[in-house]
Short mmCIF file of C-alpha atoms in Angstrom, two decimals:
data_model
loop_
_atom_site.label_atom_id
_atom_site.label_comp_id
_atom_site.label_asym_id
_atom_site.label_seq_id
_atom_site.Cartn_x
_atom_site.Cartn_y
_atom_site.Cartn_z
CA MET A 1 87.58 120.55 134.97
CA ASP A 2 88.33 123.08 137.70
CA LYS A 3 92.05 123.45 138.35
CA LEU A 4 91.75 124.76 141.92
CA THR A 5 89.40 121.95 142.92
CA LEU A 6 91.77 119.32 141.54
CA LEU A 7 94.74 120.80 143.37
CA SER A 8 93.18 119.71 146.64
CA HIS A 9 93.77 116.11 145.56
CA ILE A 10 97.55 116.54 145.24
CA ASN A 11 99.21 114.81 148.20
CA LEU A 12 101.86 117.50 148.38
CA PHE A 13 99.25 120.16 149.06
CA ASP A 14 96.96 118.30 151.44
CA GLU A 15 97.88 120.50 154.39
CA LEU A 16 98.29 123.85 152.62
CA PRO A 17 95.94 126.70 153.60
CA LYS A 18 93.60 128.13 150.99
CA GLU A 19 95.74 131.25 150.44
CA ASP A 20 98.64 129.04 149.33
CA MET A 21 96.30 127.07 147.10
CA ASP A 22 95.21 130.35 145.53
CA LEU A 23 98.86 131.24 144.84
CA ILE A 24 99.41 127.90 143.13
CA ASP A 25 96.29 128.42 141.06
CA GLN A 26 97.54 131.82 139.92
CA ASN A 27 101.06 130.63 139.07
CA SER A 28 100.46 127.28 137.43
CA THR A 29 99.06 125.97 134.18
CA MET A 30 96.76 122.97 133.99
CA THR A 31 96.95 120.82 130.87
CA PRO A 32 94.93 117.78 129.81
CA ILE A 33 97.27 115.12 128.37
CA LYS A 34 96.20 112.19 126.23
CA LYS A 35 97.23 108.61 126.88
CA GLY A 36 100.56 107.77 125.21
CA THR A 37 101.85 111.36 125.19
CA GLN A 38 105.52 111.91 126.04
CA ILE A 39 105.47 114.49 128.84
CA MET A 40 109.20 114.62 129.49
CA ILE A 41 112.05 113.75 127.10
CA PRO A 42 115.79 113.97 127.95
CA GLU A 43 116.59 115.57 124.58
CA GLN A 44 114.10 118.37 125.33
CA PRO A 45 114.67 119.31 129.01
CA LEU A 46 112.02 121.45 130.68
CA ASP A 47 112.87 123.55 133.72
CA VAL A 48 109.52 122.88 135.40
CA LEU A 49 107.88 120.68 138.00
CA PHE A 50 104.84 118.59 137.08
CA PHE A 51 102.05 117.89 139.55
CA LEU A 52 100.00 114.87 138.50
CA LYS A 53 96.47 115.71 139.58
CA LYS A 54 94.64 112.91 137.83
CA GLY A 55 95.85 109.92 135.84
CA GLN A 56 98.85 107.64 135.68
CA VAL A 57 102.36 108.38 134.39
CA ARG A 58 105.24 106.00 133.71
CA LEU A 59 108.84 107.07 134.35
CA TYR A 60 111.44 105.13 132.39
CA ARG A 61 114.99 105.19 131.08
CA MET A 62 116.58 103.78 127.93
CA THR A 63 119.39 101.22 128.13
CA PRO A 64 122.42 101.52 125.82
CA GLN A 65 120.81 98.70 123.79
CA GLY A 66 117.70 100.81 123.23
CA LYS A 67 115.41 98.94 125.63
CA GLN A 68 113.06 100.72 128.00
CA PHE A 69 113.49 100.23 131.75
CA THR A 70 110.54 101.45 133.83
CA THR A 71 111.67 103.06 137.08
CA ASP A 72 108.32 104.08 138.55
CA ILE A 73 104.59 104.35 137.91
CA LEU A 74 103.05 107.53 139.31
CA VAL A 75 99.42 108.07 140.26
CA ASP A 76 97.25 110.98 141.44
CA GLY A 77 99.14 113.33 143.76
CA ASN A 78 102.68 112.55 142.60
CA VAL A 79 105.28 115.11 141.57
CA PHE A 80 108.02 114.80 138.95
CA GLY A 81 110.35 116.94 136.85
CA GLU A 82 113.17 119.24 137.86
CA THR A 83 114.36 122.80 138.39
CA GLU A 84 117.78 123.97 139.52
CA SER A 85 116.53 123.80 143.12
CA PHE A 86 114.73 120.45 143.02
CA MET A 87 115.45 117.42 140.87
CA LEU A 88 112.72 114.82 141.39
CA THR A 89 113.73 112.91 138.26
CA ASP A 90 117.16 112.71 136.65
CA LYS A 91 118.15 114.06 133.25
CA GLN A 92 117.90 110.64 131.57
CA THR A 93 114.28 110.01 132.56
CA PHE A 94 111.34 109.90 130.18
CA ALA A 95 107.76 110.47 131.38
CA GLU A 96 104.82 109.03 129.44
CA ALA A 97 101.09 109.26 130.13
CA MET A 98 99.73 105.74 130.69
CA THR A 99 96.16 107.08 130.84
CA ASP A 100 94.47 110.37 130.01
CA CYS A 101 95.88 112.80 132.59
CA TYR A 102 95.53 116.26 134.04
CA VAL A 103 98.90 117.80 134.88
CA CYS A 104 99.66 121.12 136.52
CA THR A 105 103.01 122.73 135.65
CA MET A 106 104.92 125.47 137.43
CA ASP A 107 108.06 126.94 135.93
CA LYS A 108 111.32 127.51 137.80
CA GLY A 109 110.81 131.19 138.61
CA LYS A 110 107.26 130.90 139.87
CA PHE A 111 107.97 127.72 141.80
CA GLU A 112 111.06 129.06 143.55
CA SER A 113 109.21 132.25 144.44
CA PHE A 114 106.40 130.14 145.88
CA ILE A 115 108.58 127.89 148.06
CA ARG A 116 110.41 130.88 149.53
CA THR A 117 107.16 131.85 151.21
CA THR A 118 106.02 128.27 151.94
CA PRO A 119 108.94 126.32 153.46
CA ASP A 120 106.64 123.38 154.27
CA VAL A 121 106.49 122.64 150.54
CA SER A 122 110.30 122.39 150.41
CA LEU A 123 110.28 119.85 153.23
CA LYS A 124 107.61 117.75 151.54
CA LEU A 125 109.54 117.75 148.26
CA ILE A 126 112.63 116.54 150.11
CA GLN A 127 110.53 113.76 151.65
CA ILE A 128 109.24 112.76 148.20
CA LEU A 129 112.77 112.72 146.77
CA SER A 130 114.09 110.68 149.70
CA TYR A 131 111.28 108.15 149.38
CA ARG A 132 111.78 107.84 145.62
CA LEU A 133 115.52 107.27 146.03
CA LYS A 134 114.86 104.58 148.65
CA GLU A 135 112.30 102.87 146.41
CA THR A 136 114.72 102.90 143.47
CA TYR A 137 117.51 101.46 145.66
CA ASP A 138 115.24 98.74 147.06
CA LEU A 139 114.02 97.73 143.61
CA SER A 140 117.56 97.74 142.18
CA GLU A 141 118.72 95.50 145.04
CA LYS A 142 115.88 93.02 144.50
CA ILE A 143 116.52 92.95 140.75
CA ALA A 144 120.20 92.20 141.39
CA LEU A 145 119.65 89.49 144.01
CA GLY A 146 116.35 87.74 143.31
CA ASP A 147 114.95 85.57 140.54
CA VAL A 148 112.10 86.74 138.28
CA ARG A 149 109.39 85.36 140.58
CA TYR A 150 110.90 87.05 143.64
CA ARG A 151 111.35 90.36 141.82
CA THR A 152 107.81 90.33 140.48
CA LEU A 153 106.26 89.53 143.86
CA PHE A 154 108.28 92.35 145.42
CA LEU A 155 107.12 94.80 142.75
CA LEU A 156 103.44 93.80 143.04
CA LEU A 157 103.63 94.23 146.81
CA LYS A 158 105.23 97.67 146.47
CA MET A 159 102.58 98.81 143.99
CA SER A 160 99.78 97.63 146.26
CA GLU A 161 101.34 99.49 149.20
CA LYS A 162 101.55 102.69 147.18
CA ASN A 163 97.81 103.25 146.78
CA GLY A 164 95.98 99.96 147.32
CA THR A 165 93.03 99.25 149.58
CA ARG A 166 92.62 96.26 151.89
CA ASN A 167 89.67 93.84 151.80
CA LYS A 168 90.29 91.03 154.29
CA GLU A 169 93.34 89.09 153.05
CA TRP A 170 93.33 90.80 149.65
CA GLN A 171 95.06 94.11 148.87
CA SER A 172 94.30 95.89 145.61
CA ILE A 173 96.73 97.40 143.11
CA ASN A 174 94.91 100.51 141.91
CA MET A 175 97.00 101.05 138.80
CA LYS A 176 96.70 100.25 135.14
CA PHE A 177 99.67 98.30 133.81
CA THR A 178 100.50 95.66 131.24
CA HIS A 179 102.67 92.56 131.45
CA GLU A 180 105.17 94.50 129.35
CA ASP A 181 105.28 97.23 132.03
CA ILE A 182 106.05 94.63 134.70
CA ALA A 183 108.70 93.05 132.48
CA THR A 184 110.53 96.35 131.98
CA MET A 185 110.56 96.97 135.72
CA VAL A 186 111.92 93.57 136.77
CA GLY A 187 114.30 92.98 133.87
CA SER A 188 112.44 90.15 132.16
CA SER A 189 110.41 89.46 129.01
CA ARG A 190 106.67 89.94 128.49
CA GLU A 191 106.24 86.23 127.74
CA THR A 192 107.93 85.20 130.99
CA ILE A 193 105.81 87.64 133.02
CA SER A 194 102.59 86.47 131.35
CA LEU A 195 103.36 82.87 132.34
CA LEU A 196 104.33 83.91 135.86
CA MET A 197 101.17 86.00 136.38
CA SER A 198 99.05 83.02 135.30
CA LYS A 199 100.92 80.81 137.76
CA LEU A 200 100.43 83.31 140.60
CA LYS A 201 96.69 83.29 139.89
CA LYS A 202 96.58 79.49 140.08
CA GLU A 203 98.49 79.61 143.38
CA GLY A 204 95.88 81.97 144.81
CA LEU A 205 98.32 84.85 145.35
CA LEU A 206 96.93 87.08 142.61
CA LYS A 207 93.51 87.72 141.10
CA LYS A 208 92.29 89.93 138.27
CA MET A 209 89.75 92.57 139.22
CA LEU A 210 87.54 94.83 137.13
CA PHE A 211 89.99 97.73 137.50
CA GLY A 212 93.32 96.03 138.11
CA TYR A 213 94.62 93.27 140.36
CA SER A 214 94.54 92.21 144.01
CA ILE A 215 97.20 90.25 145.87
CA LYS A 216 97.40 88.33 149.13
CA ALA A 217 99.84 90.81 150.62
CA ASP A 218 100.56 88.98 153.89
CA GLU A 219 101.33 85.70 152.14
CA ILE A 220 103.60 87.45 149.66
CA LYS A 221 105.46 89.17 152.50
CA LYS A 222 106.10 85.78 154.08
CA ILE A 223 107.42 84.40 150.78
CA LEU A 224 109.76 87.38 150.36
CA MET A 225 111.13 86.89 153.88
CA GLU A 226 112.00 83.21 153.36
#
């Protein structure tokens, strides 16, 4: 797989000229990563940024009781990791490949040298960080205030808005996830989520597709506003 070709699919670099793309190609390393691989572990900090070119990555933290709490699911074009200049994930965050992935890494020195000559990249990273903080705050608020049904509907809507496509009243969720993943994000159990997902299907708010799920986004928005 050609690294330079794949870089054009990273959202961060959509508007970069070819000369900047060439610089990234020269200063980064592309690595294929198998499903289930731990990419980032708090006990082994890496002073690098990761650019997810293809695949799906789960960010999560561990509670004091040893339970996993998923904070985000990243798809093609997302950025994570940290250097002294940019911290897009905190020091307690794990990153795990949910599918086979291709990840491009750039270490602190090369990255900081690159952004000195391309200030637009710095602005986009700040936008990504701001958006991620807002999403985390919104989800935390919903988890604190709503019941399991409310929290799950909110999460499904957010995931569909992240990279879904619209087909009449249905909006897809173009991600791979399990009921356990949903449970760890909304603070519930897998069994409860399995029952709830079945109920949402019967109510006509959710349907299983060949490559994921689709939801009736407008109806769910109305429910969340009640």
